[in-house]
Amino acid sequence: MKIAVEGCMHGDLDKVYDTFKYIENTRNIKIDLLLCYGSPRNPQIVSFLELLDLPYVLDNASDSRDTPSLSQKDDYSEDIPNEDEDDLEDDAERNNENRSSGM
């Protein structure tokens, strides 16, 4: 099992996705699990993790797909516009197609 560990993404989803692609293309390593120990409370990051179709854990949830309600805010939460959701879905679909075709 190949595990990627990510600190705070700071909303830079493109860089995370590009890094996954780079590792898979240059080292032929498929990442099986993403551990993000930052604060992924904005909707873009949660949507991105769901669309990647990788196992993940948020807030020490016992079920890897259980996520806390995004309406619950903590001291670190902020409202970030989710304008790139369509782009995230397109990227995730391409990623899944590439994995299915053996790229």
Coordinates of C-alpha atoms in Angstrom, one line a residue:
M1 CA 0.0 0.0 0.0
K2 CA 1.3 3.4 -1.0
I3 CA 0.4 6.2 1.4
A4 CA 0.6 10.0 0.6
V5 CA 0.8 12.3 3.6
E6 CA -0.3 15.9 3.1
G7 CA -0.1 18.8 5.5
C8 CA -2.3 21.8 5.1
M9 CA -3.3 22.0 1.4
H10 CA -4.2 25.7 1.8
G11 CA -6.8 25.3 -0.9
D12 CA -4.2 24.4 -3.5
L13 CA -6.0 21.4 -4.9
D14 CA -4.3 21.6 -8.3
K15 CA -0.9 21.2 -6.8
V16 CA -1.9 18.1 -4.9
Y17 CA -3.6 16.5 -8.0
D18 CA -0.6 17.4 -10.1
T19 CA 1.8 15.9 -7.6
F20 CA -0.2 12.6 -7.6
K21 CA -0.1 12.5 -11.4
Y22 CA 3.7 13.3 -11.4
I23 CA 4.4 10.5 -9.0
E24 CA 2.3 8.0 -10.9
N25 CA 3.8 9.0 -14.3
T26 CA 7.5 9.3 -13.3
R27 CA 7.8 6.6 -10.7
N28 CA 4.9 4.3 -11.6
I29 CA 3.6 4.6 -8.1
K30 CA -0.2 4.6 -7.6
I31 CA -1.2 6.3 -4.3
D32 CA -3.6 4.1 -2.4
L33 CA -4.3 6.3 0.6
L34 CA -4.1 10.1 1.2
L35 CA -3.6 11.2 4.8
C36 CA -4.1 15.0 5.3
Y37 CA -3.2 16.2 8.7
G38 CA -4.0 19.8 8.0
S39 CA -7.4 21.4 8.3
P40 CA -9.4 20.3 5.3
R41 CA -12.6 22.0 6.4
N42 CA -13.4 23.9 3.2
P43 CA -15.9 22.3 0.8
Q44 CA -13.5 22.3 -2.1
I45 CA -11.0 20.0 -0.3
V46 CA -13.7 17.7 1.0
S47 CA -15.2 17.4 -2.5
F48 CA -11.8 16.8 -4.0
L49 CA -11.1 14.0 -1.6
E50 CA -14.4 12.4 -2.4
L51 CA -13.9 12.7 -6.1
L52 CA -10.4 11.2 -6.0
D53 CA -12.0 7.9 -5.0
L54 CA -9.2 7.3 -2.5
P55 CA -9.8 6.2 1.1
Y56 CA -9.5 9.0 3.5
V57 CA -10.2 9.9 7.2
L58 CA -11.4 13.3 8.5
D59 CA -11.5 14.3 12.1
N60 CA -10.5 10.8 13.3
A61 CA -13.8 9.4 12.1
S62 CA -13.9 5.6 12.5
D63 CA -15.4 5.2 9.0
S64 CA -13.1 6.4 6.3
R65 CA -15.9 8.0 4.3
D66 CA -17.7 9.6 7.2
T67 CA -17.2 13.4 7.1
P68 CA -18.4 15.9 9.6
S69 CA -21.1 18.3 8.5
L70 CA -19.7 21.2 6.6
S71 CA -22.2 23.4 8.3
Q72 CA -20.4 22.8 11.6
K73 CA -17.6 25.3 11.9
D74 CA -14.6 25.4 14.1
D75 CA -12.1 28.2 14.9
Y76 CA -10.2 27.5 11.7
S77 CA -13.1 27.3 9.3
E78 CA -13.7 30.0 6.8
D79 CA -16.2 30.5 3.9
I80 CA -14.4 29.8 0.7
P81 CA -16.3 30.0 -2.6
N82 CA -16.6 26.6 -4.3
E83 CA -16.2 27.9 -7.9
D84 CA -13.9 25.2 -9.1
E85 CA -16.2 22.2 -8.3
D86 CA -16.8 21.5 -12.0
D87 CA -13.1 21.5 -12.6
L88 CA -12.5 19.2 -9.7
E89 CA -15.1 16.7 -11.0
D90 CA -13.5 16.8 -14.5
D91 CA -10.1 16.2 -13.0
A92 CA -11.3 13.4 -10.9
E93 CA -13.1 11.7 -13.8
R94 CA -9.9 12.0 -15.9
N95 CA -7.9 10.5 -13.1
N96 CA -10.3 7.6 -12.7
E97 CA -10.3 7.0 -16.5
N98 CA -6.5 7.0 -16.5
R99 CA -6.4 4.5 -13.7
S100 CA -8.9 2.3 -15.5
S101 CA -6.9 2.4 -18.7
G102 CA -3.7 1.5 -16.9
M103 CA -1.9 4.9 -17.2

